[in-house]
Short mmCIF file of C-alpha atoms in Angstrom, two decimals:
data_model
loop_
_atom_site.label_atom_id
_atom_site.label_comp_id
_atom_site.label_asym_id
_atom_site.label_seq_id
_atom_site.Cartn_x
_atom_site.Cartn_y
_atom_site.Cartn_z
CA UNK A 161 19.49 -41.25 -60.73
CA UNK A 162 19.13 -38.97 -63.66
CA UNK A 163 19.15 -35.50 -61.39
CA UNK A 164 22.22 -36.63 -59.61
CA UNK A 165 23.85 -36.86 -62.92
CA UNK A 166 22.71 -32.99 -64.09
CA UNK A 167 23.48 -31.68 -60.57
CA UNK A 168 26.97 -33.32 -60.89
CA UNK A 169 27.96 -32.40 -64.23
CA UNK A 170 26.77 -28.83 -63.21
CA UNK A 171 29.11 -28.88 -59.72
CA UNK A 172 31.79 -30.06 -62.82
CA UNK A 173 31.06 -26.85 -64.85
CA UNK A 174 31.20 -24.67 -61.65
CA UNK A 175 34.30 -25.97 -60.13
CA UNK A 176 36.05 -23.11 -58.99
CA UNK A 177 39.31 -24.12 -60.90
CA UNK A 178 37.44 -23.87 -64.51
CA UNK A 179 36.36 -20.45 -62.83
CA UNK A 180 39.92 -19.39 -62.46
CA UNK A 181 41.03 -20.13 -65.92
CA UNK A 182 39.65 -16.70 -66.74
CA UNK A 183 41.17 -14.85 -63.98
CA UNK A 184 44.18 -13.80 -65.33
CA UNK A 185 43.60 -12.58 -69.36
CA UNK A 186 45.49 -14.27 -71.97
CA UNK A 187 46.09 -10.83 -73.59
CA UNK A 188 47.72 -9.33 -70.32
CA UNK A 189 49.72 -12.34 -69.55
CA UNK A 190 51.01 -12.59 -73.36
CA UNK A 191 51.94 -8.71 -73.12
CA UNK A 192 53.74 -9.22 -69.52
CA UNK A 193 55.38 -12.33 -70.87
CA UNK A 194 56.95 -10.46 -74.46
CA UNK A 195 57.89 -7.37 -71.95
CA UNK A 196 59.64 -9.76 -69.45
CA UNK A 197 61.75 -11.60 -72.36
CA UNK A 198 62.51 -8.53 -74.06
CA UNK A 199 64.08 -6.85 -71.02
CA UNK A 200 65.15 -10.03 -69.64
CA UNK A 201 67.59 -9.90 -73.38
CA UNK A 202 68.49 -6.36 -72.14
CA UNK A 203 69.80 -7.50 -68.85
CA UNK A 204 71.76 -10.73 -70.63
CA UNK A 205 73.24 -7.65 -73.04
CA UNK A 206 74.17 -6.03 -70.01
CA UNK A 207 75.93 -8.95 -68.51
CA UNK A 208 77.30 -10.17 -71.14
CA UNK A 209 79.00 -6.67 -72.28
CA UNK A 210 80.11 -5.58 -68.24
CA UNK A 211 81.34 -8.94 -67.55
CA UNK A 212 84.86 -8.75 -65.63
CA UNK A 213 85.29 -12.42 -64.40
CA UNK A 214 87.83 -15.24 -65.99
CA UNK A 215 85.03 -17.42 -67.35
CA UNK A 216 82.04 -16.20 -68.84
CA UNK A 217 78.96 -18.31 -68.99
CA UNK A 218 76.51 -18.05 -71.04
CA UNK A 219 73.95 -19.92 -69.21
CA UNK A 220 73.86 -18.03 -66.88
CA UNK A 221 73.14 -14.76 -69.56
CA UNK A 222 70.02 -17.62 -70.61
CA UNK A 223 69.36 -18.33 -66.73
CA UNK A 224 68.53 -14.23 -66.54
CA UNK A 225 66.11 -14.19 -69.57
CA UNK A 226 64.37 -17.22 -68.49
CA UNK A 227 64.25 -15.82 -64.20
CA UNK A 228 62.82 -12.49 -65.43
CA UNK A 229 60.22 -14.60 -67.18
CA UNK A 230 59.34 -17.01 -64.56
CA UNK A 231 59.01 -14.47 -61.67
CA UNK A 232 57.17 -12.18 -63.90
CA UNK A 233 54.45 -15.35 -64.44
CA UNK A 234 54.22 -16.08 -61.06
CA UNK A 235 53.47 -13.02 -59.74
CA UNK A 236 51.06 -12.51 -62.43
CA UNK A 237 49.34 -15.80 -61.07
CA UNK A 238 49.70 -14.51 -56.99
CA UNK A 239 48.28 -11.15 -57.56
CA UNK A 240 44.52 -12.88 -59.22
CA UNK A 241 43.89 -15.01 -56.14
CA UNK A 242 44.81 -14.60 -52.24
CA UNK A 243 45.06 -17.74 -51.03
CA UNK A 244 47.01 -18.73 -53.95
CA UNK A 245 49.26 -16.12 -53.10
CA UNK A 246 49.49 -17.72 -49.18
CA UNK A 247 50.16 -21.27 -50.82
CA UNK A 248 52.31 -19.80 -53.36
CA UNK A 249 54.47 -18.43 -50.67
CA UNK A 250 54.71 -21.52 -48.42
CA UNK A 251 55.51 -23.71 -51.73
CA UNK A 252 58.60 -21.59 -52.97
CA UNK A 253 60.04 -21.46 -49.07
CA UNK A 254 61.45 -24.92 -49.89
CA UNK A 255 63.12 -23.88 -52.75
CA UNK A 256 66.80 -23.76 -51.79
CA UNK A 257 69.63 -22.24 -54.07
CA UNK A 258 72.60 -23.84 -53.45
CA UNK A 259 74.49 -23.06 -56.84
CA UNK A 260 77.98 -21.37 -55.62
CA UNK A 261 78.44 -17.25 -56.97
CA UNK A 262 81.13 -17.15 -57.99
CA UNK A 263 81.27 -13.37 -59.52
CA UNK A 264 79.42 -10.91 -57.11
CA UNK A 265 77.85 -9.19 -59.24
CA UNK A 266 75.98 -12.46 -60.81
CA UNK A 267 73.82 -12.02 -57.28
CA UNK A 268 73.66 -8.22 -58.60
CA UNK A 269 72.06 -9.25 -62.06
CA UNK A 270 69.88 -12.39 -60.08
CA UNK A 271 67.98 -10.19 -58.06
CA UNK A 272 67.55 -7.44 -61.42
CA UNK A 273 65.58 -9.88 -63.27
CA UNK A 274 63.45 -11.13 -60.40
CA UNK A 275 62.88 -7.23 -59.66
CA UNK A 276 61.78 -6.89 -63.24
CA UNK A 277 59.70 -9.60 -63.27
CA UNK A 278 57.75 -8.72 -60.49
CA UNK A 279 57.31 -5.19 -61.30
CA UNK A 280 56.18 -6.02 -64.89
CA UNK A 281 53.18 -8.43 -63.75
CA UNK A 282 52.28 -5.22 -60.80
CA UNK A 283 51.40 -3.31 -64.14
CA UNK A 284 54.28 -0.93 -63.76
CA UNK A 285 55.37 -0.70 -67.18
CA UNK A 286 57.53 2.86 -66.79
CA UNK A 287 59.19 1.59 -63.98
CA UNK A 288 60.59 -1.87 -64.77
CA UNK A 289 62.00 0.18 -68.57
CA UNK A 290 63.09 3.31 -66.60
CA UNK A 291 65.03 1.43 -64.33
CA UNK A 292 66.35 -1.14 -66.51
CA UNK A 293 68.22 1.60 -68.85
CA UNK A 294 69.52 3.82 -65.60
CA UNK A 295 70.79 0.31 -64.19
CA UNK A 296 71.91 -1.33 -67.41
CA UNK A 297 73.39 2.33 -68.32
CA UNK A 298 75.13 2.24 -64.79
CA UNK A 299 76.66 -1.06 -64.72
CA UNK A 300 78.07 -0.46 -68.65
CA UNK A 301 79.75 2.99 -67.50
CA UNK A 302 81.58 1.44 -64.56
CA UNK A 303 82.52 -1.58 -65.79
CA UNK A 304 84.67 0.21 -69.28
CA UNK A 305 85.93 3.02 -66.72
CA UNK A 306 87.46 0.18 -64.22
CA UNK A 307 91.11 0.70 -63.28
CA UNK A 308 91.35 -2.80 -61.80
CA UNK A 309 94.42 -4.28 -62.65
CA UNK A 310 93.93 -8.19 -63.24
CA UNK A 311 96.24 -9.86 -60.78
CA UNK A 312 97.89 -13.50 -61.36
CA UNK A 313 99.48 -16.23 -59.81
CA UNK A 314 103.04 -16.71 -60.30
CA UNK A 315 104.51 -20.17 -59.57
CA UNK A 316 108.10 -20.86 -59.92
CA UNK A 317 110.11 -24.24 -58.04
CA UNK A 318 113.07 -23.87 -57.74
CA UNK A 319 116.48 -26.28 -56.43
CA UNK A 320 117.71 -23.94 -53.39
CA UNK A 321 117.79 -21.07 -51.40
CA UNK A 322 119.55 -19.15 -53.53
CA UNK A 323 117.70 -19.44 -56.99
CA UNK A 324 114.66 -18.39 -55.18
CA UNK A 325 116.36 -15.27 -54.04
CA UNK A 326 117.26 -15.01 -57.78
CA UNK A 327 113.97 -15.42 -58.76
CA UNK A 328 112.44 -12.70 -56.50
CA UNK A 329 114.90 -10.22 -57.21
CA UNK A 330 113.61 -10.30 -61.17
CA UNK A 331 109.88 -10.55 -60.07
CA UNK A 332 110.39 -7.64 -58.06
CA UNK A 333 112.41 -5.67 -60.82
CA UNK A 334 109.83 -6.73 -63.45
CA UNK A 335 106.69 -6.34 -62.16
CA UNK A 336 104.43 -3.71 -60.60
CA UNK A 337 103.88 -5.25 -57.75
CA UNK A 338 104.26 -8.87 -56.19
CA UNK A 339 103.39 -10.68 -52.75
CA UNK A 340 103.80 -14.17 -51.88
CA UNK A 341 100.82 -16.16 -51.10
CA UNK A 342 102.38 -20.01 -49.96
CA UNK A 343 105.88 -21.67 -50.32
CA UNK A 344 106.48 -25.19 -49.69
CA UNK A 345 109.79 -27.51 -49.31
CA UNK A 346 110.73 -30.88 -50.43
CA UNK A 347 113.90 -32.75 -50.68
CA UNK A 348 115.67 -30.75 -53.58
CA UNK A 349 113.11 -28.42 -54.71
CA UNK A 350 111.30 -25.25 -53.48
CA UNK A 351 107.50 -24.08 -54.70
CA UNK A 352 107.25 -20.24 -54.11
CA UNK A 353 103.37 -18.61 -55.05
CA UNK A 354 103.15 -15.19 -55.88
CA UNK A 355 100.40 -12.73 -56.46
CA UNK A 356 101.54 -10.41 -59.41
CA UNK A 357 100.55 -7.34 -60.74
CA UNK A 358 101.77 -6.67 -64.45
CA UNK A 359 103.05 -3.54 -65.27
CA UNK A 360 101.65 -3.44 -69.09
CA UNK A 361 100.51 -6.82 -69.95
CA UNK A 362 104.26 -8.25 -70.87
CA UNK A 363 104.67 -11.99 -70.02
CA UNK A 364 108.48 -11.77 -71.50
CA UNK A 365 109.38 -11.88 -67.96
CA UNK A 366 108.50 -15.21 -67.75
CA UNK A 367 111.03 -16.69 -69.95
CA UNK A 368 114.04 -15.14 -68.29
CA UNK A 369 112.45 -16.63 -65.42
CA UNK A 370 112.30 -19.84 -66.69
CA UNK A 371 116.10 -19.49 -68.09
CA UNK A 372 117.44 -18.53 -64.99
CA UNK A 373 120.55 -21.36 -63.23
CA UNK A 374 118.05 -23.68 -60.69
CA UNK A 375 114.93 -23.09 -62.35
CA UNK A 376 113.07 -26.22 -62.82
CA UNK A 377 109.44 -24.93 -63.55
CA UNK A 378 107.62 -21.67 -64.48
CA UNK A 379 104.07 -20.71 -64.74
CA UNK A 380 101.61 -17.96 -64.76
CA UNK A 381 97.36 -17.93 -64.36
CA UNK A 382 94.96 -15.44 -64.15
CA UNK A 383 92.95 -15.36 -61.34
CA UNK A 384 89.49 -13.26 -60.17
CA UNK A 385 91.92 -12.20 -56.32
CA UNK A 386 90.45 -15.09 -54.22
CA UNK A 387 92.38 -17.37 -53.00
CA UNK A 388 92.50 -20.88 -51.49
CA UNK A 389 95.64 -22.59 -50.04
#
């Protein structure tokens, strides 16, 4: 009785997963981990300061940090063991993203930090900084050079026929450029949509909208040029 409790508490001491604590140092994986965050706060810089949409989120700036992070821990754990790598694989195949992306380039700055992470735990320091400043440099140069003008939607009801025409013929005057994107009809009242394009920012154009004879409602939104009917 007394050997098959040493030769068990020895199989206990030579279990393969005590074995692997060791595989991966604690100095290496601290050093990956501080390199992932602090680029991981470069790309949220990035986003934060090239950031184009209507609604920024900063969650998803946090979301970018923490992804670099995660990826570059996981990969750190794949590339000590094989078949961990095999199981690793066949675990994260379930994984399904079904968050909507909204901004494209949000799927841009998803697949940066998993890049970074994985090219930090491969032990290829110079490449995950170099490319990090050439993309982060990139993305900041393009984004203050853009010449996109912001469009908006325009909606105006109106009691006929002919204040709409009224109220097309001053859109058209006022603004750069206009389209109309849905109208619908009631009893008494007409909804007209339009897609504007400002010529310098002025909204004054709104009030002699709204002050114009048949007129009942006037309003204006910003919008990131999709859109749903």
């Amino acid at each position: 009785m007394r050997v098959l409790l040493q030769v068990t508490f020895s199989d206990i001491f030579k279990s393969s997963f005590i074995e692997r604590v060791k595989a991966v140092s604690l100095i290496d994986t601290a050093i990956a981990l501080i390199l992932a965050f602090c680029i991981g706060l470069f790309i949220f810089f990035i986003y934060k300061k090239s950031y184009t949409g209507l609604m920024y989120s900063p969650g998803f700036g946090i979301t970018l940090i923490a992804l670099t992070m995660i990826s570059t821990l996981v990969i750190l754990a794949v590339t000590s063991n094989i078949v961990l790598s095999l199981g690793m694989v066949g675990a994260l195949s379930i994984v399904r993203f079904r968050t909507a992306i909204k901004e494209p380039m949000d799927i841009a700055f998803l697949f940066w930090s998993i890049a970074v992470g994985i090219v930090i735990a491969a032990g290829l320091i110079p490449l995950a900084l170099a490319g990090s400043l050439f993309i982060g440099a990139i993305l900041v140069l393009f984004s203050s050079r853009s010449t996109f003008i912001r469009p908006y939607i325009l909606v105006v009801r109106v009691v006929d026929q002919a204040a709409e025409q009224r109220v097309l013929d001053l859109v058209k005057a006022e603004v750069k450029k206009s389209s109309l994107k849905s109208k619908s009809v009631i009893a008494g009242e007409i909804e007209i949509n339009l897609e504007v394009r400002l010529k310098e920012e002025d909204t004054g154009f709104i009030n002699e909208l709204a002050a114009l004879d048949g007129v009942l409602h006037t309003a204006m939104v910003s919008y990131n040029g999709d859109y749903m009917v």
